[in-house]
CSV table of C-alpha atoms and ligand atoms in Angstrom, one decimal:
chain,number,residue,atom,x,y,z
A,7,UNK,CA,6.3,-18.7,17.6
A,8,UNK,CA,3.0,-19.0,15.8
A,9,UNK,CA,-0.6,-17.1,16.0
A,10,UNK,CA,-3.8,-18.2,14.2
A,11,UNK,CA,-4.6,-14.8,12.3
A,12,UNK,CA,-7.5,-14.5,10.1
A,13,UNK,CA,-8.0,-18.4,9.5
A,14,UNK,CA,-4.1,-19.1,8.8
A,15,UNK,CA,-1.0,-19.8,10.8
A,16,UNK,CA,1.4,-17.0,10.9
A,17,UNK,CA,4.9,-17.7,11.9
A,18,UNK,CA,7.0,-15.1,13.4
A,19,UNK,CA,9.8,-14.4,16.3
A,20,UNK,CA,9.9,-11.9,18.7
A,21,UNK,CA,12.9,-10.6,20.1
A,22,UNK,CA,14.4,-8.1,22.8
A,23,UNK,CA,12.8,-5.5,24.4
A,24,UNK,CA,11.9,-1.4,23.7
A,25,UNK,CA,10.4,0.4,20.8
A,26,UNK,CA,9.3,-2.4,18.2
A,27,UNK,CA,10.3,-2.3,14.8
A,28,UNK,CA,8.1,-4.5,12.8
A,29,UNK,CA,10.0,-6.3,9.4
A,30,UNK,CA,8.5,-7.2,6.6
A,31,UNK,CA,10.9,-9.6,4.0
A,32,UNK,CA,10.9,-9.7,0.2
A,33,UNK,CA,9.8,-12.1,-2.3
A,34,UNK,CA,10.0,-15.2,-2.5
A,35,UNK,CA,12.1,-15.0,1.0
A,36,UNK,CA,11.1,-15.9,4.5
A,37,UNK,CA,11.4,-14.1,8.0
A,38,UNK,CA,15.1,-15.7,8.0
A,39,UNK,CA,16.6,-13.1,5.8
A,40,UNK,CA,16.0,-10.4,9.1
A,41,UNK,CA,18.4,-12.5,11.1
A,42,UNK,CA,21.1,-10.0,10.8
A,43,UNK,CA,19.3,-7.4,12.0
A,44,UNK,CA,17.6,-9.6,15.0
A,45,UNK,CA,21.1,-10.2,16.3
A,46,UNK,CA,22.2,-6.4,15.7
A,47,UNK,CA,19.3,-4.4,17.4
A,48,UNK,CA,17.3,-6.2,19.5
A,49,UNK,CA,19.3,-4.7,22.5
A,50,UNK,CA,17.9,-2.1,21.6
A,51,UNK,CA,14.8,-2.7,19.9
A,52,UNK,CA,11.8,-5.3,20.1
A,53,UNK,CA,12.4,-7.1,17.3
A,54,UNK,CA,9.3,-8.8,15.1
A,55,UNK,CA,9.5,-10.5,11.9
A,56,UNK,CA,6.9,-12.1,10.4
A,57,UNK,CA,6.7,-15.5,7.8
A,58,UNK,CA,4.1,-13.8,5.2
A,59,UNK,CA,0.8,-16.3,4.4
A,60,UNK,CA,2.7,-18.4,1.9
A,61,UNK,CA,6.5,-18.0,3.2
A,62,UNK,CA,8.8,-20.1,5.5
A,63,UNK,CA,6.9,-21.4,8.4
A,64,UNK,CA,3.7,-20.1,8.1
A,65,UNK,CA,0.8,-22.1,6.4
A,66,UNK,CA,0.5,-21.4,2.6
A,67,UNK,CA,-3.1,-21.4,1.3
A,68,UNK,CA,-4.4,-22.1,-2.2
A,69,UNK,CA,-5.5,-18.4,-2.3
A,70,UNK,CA,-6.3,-15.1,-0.6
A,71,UNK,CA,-3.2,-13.4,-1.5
A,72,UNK,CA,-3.2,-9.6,-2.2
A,73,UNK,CA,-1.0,-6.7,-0.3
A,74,UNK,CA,-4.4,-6.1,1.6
A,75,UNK,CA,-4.8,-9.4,2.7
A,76,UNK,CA,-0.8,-9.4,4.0
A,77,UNK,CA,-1.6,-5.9,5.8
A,78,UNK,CA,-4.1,-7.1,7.3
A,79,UNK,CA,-2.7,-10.5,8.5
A,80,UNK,CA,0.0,-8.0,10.0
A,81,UNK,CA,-2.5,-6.1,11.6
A,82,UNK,CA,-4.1,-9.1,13.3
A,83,UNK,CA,-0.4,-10.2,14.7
A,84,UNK,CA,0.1,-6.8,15.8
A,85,UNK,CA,-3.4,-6.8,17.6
A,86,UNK,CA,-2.5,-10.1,18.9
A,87,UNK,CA,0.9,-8.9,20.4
A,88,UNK,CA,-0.7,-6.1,22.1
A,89,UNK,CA,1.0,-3.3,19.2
A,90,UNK,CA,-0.5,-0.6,18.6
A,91,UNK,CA,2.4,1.7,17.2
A,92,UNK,CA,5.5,0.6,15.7
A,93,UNK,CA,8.7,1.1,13.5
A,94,UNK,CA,8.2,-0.8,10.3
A,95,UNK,CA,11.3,-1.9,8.1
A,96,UNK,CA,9.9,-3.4,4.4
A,97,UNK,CA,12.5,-4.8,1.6
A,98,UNK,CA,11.1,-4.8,-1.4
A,99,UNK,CA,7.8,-6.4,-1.5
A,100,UNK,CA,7.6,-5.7,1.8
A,101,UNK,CA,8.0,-1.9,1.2
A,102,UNK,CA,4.7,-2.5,-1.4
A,103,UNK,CA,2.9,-4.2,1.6
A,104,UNK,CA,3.8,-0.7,3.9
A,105,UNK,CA,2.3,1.4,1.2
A,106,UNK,CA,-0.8,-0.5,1.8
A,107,UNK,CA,-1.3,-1.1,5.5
A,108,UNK,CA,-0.2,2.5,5.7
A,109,UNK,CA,-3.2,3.5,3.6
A,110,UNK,CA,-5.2,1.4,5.8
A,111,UNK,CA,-3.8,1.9,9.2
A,112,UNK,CA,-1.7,5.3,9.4
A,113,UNK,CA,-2.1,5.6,13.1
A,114,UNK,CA,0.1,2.3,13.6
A,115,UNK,CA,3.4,3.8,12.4
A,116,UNK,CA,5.9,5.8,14.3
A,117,UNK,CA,8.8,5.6,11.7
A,118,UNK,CA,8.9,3.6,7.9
A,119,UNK,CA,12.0,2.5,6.6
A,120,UNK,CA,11.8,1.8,3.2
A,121,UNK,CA,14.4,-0.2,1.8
A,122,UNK,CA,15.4,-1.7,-2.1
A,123,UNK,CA,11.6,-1.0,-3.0
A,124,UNK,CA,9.5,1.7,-5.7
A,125,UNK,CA,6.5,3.1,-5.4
A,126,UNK,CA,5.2,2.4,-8.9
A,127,UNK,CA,3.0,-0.4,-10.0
A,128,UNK,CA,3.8,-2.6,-12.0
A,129,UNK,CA,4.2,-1.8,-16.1
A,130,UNK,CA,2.5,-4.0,-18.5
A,131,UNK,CA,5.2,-5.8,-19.6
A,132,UNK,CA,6.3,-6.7,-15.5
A,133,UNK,CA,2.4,-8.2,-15.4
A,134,UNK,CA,3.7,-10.5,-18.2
A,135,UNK,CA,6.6,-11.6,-16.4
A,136,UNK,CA,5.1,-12.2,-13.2
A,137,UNK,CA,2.4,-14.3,-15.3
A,138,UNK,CA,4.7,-16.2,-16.7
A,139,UNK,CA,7.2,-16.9,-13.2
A,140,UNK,CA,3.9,-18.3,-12.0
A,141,UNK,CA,3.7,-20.4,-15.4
A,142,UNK,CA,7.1,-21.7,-14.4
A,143,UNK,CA,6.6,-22.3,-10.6
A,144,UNK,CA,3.8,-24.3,-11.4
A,145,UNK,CA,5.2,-26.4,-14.0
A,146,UNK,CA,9.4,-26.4,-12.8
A,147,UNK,CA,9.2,-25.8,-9.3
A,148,UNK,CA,10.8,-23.4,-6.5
A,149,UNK,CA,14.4,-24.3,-7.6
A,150,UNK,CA,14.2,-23.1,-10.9
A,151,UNK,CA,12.6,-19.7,-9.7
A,152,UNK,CA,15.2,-19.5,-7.3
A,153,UNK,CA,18.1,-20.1,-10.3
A,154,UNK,CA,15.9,-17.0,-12.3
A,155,UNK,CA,15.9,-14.6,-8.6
A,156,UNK,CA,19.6,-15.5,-7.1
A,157,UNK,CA,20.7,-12.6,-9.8
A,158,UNK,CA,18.1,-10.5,-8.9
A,159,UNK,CA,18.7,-10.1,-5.3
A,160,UNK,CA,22.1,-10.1,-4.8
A,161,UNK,CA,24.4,-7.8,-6.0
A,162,UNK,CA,27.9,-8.7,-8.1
A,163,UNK,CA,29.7,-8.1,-5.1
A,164,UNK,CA,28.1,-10.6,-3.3
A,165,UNK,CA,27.6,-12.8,-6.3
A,166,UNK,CA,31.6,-13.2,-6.7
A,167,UNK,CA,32.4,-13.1,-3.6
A,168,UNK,CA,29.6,-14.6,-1.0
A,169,UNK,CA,28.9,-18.2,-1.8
A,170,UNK,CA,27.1,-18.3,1.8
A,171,UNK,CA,24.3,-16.2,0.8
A,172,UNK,CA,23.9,-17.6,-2.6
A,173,UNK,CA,23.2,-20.7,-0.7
A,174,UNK,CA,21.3,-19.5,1.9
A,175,UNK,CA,18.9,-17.3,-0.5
A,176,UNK,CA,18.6,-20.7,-2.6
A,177,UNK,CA,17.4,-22.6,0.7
A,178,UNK,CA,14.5,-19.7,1.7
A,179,UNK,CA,13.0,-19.7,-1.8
A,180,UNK,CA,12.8,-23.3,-2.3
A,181,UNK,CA,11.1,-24.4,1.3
A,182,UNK,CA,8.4,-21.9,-0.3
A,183,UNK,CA,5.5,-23.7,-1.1
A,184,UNK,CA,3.9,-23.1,-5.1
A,185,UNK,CA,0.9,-21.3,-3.4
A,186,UNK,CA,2.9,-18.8,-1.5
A,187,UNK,CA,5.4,-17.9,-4.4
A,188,UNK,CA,2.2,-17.7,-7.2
A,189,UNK,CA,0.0,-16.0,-4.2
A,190,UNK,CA,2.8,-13.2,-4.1
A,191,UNK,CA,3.2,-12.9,-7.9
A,192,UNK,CA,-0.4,-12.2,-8.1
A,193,UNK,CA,-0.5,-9.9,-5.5
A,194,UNK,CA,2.7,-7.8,-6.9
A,195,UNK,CA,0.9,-7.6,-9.9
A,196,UNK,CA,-2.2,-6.0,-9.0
A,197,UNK,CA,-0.3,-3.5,-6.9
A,198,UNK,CA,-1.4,0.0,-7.2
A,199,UNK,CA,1.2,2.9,-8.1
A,200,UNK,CA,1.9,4.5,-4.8
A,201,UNK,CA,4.0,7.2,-6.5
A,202,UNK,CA,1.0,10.0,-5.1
A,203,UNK,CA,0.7,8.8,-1.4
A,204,UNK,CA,4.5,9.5,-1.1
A,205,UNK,CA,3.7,13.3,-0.6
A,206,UNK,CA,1.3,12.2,1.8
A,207,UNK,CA,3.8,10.3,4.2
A,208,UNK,CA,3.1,11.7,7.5
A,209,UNK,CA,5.7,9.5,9.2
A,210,UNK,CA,9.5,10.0,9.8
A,211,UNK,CA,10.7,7.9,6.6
A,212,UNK,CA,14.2,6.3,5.7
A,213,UNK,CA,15.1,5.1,2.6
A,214,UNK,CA,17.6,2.4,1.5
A,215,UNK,CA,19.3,1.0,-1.2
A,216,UNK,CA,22.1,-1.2,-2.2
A,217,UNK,CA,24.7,1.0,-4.9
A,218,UNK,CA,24.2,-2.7,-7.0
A,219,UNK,CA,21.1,-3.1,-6.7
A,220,UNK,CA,19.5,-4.0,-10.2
A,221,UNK,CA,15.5,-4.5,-9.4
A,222,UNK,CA,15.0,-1.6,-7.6
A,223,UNK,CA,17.8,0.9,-9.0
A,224,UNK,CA,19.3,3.4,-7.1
A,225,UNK,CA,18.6,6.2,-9.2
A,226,UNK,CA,15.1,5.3,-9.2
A,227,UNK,CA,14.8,4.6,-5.6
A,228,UNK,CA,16.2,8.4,-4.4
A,229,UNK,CA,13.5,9.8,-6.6
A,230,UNK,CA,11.0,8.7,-4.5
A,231,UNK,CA,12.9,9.5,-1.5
A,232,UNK,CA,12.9,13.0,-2.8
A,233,UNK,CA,9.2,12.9,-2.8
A,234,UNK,CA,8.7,12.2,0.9
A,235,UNK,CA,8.3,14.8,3.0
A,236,UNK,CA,11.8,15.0,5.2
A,237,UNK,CA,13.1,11.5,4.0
A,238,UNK,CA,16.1,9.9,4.9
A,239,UNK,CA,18.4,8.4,2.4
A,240,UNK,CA,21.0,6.0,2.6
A,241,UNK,CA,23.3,4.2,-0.6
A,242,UNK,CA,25.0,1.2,1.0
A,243,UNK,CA,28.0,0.3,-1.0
A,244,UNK,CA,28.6,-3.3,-2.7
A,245,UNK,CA,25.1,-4.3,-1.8
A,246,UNK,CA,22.4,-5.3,-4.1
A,247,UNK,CA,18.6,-6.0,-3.4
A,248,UNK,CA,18.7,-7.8,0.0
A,249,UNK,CA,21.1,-4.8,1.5
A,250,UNK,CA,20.4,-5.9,4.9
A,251,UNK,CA,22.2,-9.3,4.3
A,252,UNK,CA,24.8,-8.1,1.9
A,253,UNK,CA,25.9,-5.3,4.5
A,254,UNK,CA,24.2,-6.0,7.7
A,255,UNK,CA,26.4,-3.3,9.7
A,256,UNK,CA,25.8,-0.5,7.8
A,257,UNK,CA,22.2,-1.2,7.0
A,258,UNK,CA,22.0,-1.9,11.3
A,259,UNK,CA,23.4,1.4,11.7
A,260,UNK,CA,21.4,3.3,9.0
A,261,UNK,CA,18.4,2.5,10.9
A,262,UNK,CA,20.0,2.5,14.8
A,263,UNK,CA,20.7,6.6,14.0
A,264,UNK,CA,17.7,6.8,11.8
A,265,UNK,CA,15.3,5.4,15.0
A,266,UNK,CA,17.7,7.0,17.5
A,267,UNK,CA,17.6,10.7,16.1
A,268,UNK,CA,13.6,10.2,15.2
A,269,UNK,CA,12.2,8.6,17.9
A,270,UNK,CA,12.7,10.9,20.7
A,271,UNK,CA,13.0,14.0,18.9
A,272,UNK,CA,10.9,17.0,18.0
A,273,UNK,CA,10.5,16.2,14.7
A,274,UNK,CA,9.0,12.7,15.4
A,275,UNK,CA,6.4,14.7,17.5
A,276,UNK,CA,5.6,16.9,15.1
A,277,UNK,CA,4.9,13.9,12.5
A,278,UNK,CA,3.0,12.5,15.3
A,279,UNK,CA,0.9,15.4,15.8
A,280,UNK,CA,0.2,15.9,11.8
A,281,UNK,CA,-0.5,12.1,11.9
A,282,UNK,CA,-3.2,12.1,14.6
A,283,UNK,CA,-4.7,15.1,12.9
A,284,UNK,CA,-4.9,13.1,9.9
A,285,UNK,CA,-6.1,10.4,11.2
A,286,UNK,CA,-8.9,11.9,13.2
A,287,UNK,CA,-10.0,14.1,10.1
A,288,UNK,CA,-10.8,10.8,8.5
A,289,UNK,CA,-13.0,9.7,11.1
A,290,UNK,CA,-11.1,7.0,11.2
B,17,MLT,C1,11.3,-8.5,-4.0
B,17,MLT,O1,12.5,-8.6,-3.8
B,17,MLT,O2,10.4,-8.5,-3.1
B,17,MLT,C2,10.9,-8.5,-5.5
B,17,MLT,O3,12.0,-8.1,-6.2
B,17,MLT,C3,9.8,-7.5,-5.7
B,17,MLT,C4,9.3,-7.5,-7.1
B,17,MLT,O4,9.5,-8.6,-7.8
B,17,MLT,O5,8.8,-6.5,-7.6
């Protein structure tokens, strides 16, 4: 399905019926690498994943790209599909993108998971890096940023042993367009550290990570769980950074008795309450 949102075209699928859990993909990767989890929840769930500006099949302009620009093209869906609260899942860059629609719209969440992401920003020499990826896009094209990622985001495990995904990883990153896959860099890169809002999380939280993962280490990725008020965490085994494809079972069930025991629960209205408060102290 597509939706014209703030002047682009935004790709996404919608599937399933219930509470909807909103999922947000990594870099450079498309709405694709949720298909595990479309198949695995939505009889349970309502299912959305979004193409970010710049990614799969939505349209890839020459510029706007920041992580307020992608919160607020998810806002517009959301507004379109008649959301106004929901579950949000975000690998990676899309866990940077959750830090900022969160800071922007608190009142839309009713859970976070947060998986294979950080909260810092990035360090000076990371702003090289991504100045230089974008150097290469431009001049050597999506397959050869797609030869320097493929060991990035998968984990050895997966590396020896799952030829599939190699392939399949390779396919998403090279039917990106130069603008999206620059357009994300950029936006990466200008990221602020969230490391302070994670105290502030006023939602029921989840955090995941692959045991292999290499980008976002686990080490690093259960010290910022341990910031967040009454986190979840979760170390899937023989995954790296994309957890939910290398292990889509356990990463379905992490976040089946994650929603299961939050949604309905005391503690989820709790959050709610300390939420609303929150958000009505702001004058929001
Ligand atoms: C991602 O998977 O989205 C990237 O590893 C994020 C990053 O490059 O910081």
């Amino acid at each position: 399905m597509k939706a014209q949102i703030n002047g682009i075209n935004l790709a996404f699928s919608d599937e399933g019926q219930g509470q909807p859990i909103v999922f947000l993909h990594a870099f450079p990767l498309n709405r694709s690498m949720w298909n595990p989890q479309i198949e695995g929840l939505k009889s349970q769930f309502r299912i959305i994943t979004i193409d970010l500006r710049g990614h799969g099949e939505s349209e890839a302009p020459m510029w706007r790209y920041s992580l307020g620009q992608f919160a607020e093209d998810i806002k517009g869906l959301l507004e379109h599909l008649g959301i106004s609260k929901a579950a949000f899942v975000g690998l990676s860059m899309g866990g940077y993108i959750l830090f900022t629609l969160y800071r922007k719209y608190p009142s839309l969440f009713n859970a976070l998971v947060l998986a294979n992401t950080r909260a810092t920003a990035d360090t000076p020499e990371a702003k090289v890096t991504r100045f230089s990826m974008a150097q290469i896009a431009y001049k050597r094209g999506s397959s050869t940023i797609a030869d320097l990622m493929l060991p990035k985001l998968l984990g050895q495990t997966s590396l020896d042993h799952r030829q599939d995904l190699v392939k399949q990883l390779r396919q998403m990153i090279t039917a990106n367009q130069i603008s999206g896959i620059v357009g994300d860099l950029m936006a990466m890169e200008e990221r602020p550290d969230s490391t302070p809002l994670l105290r502030n999380l006023k939602v029921p939280t989840l955090v995941i990570v692959g045991d292999e993962d290499l980008a976002s280490p686990p080490e690093e990725v259960q010290g910022m769980a341990e910031l967040i008020p009454g986190a979840s965490f979760t170390i899937i085994p023989k995954a790296g950074h994309v957890s939910n494809l290398e292990q889509p079972e356990l990463f379905n069930q992490s976040i089946k008795e994650f929603l299961g025991n939050k949604i309905n629960n005391k503690e989820f209205n709790h959050f709610q309450d300390l939420s609303n408060q929150w958000w009505n102290a702001e004058g929001k």
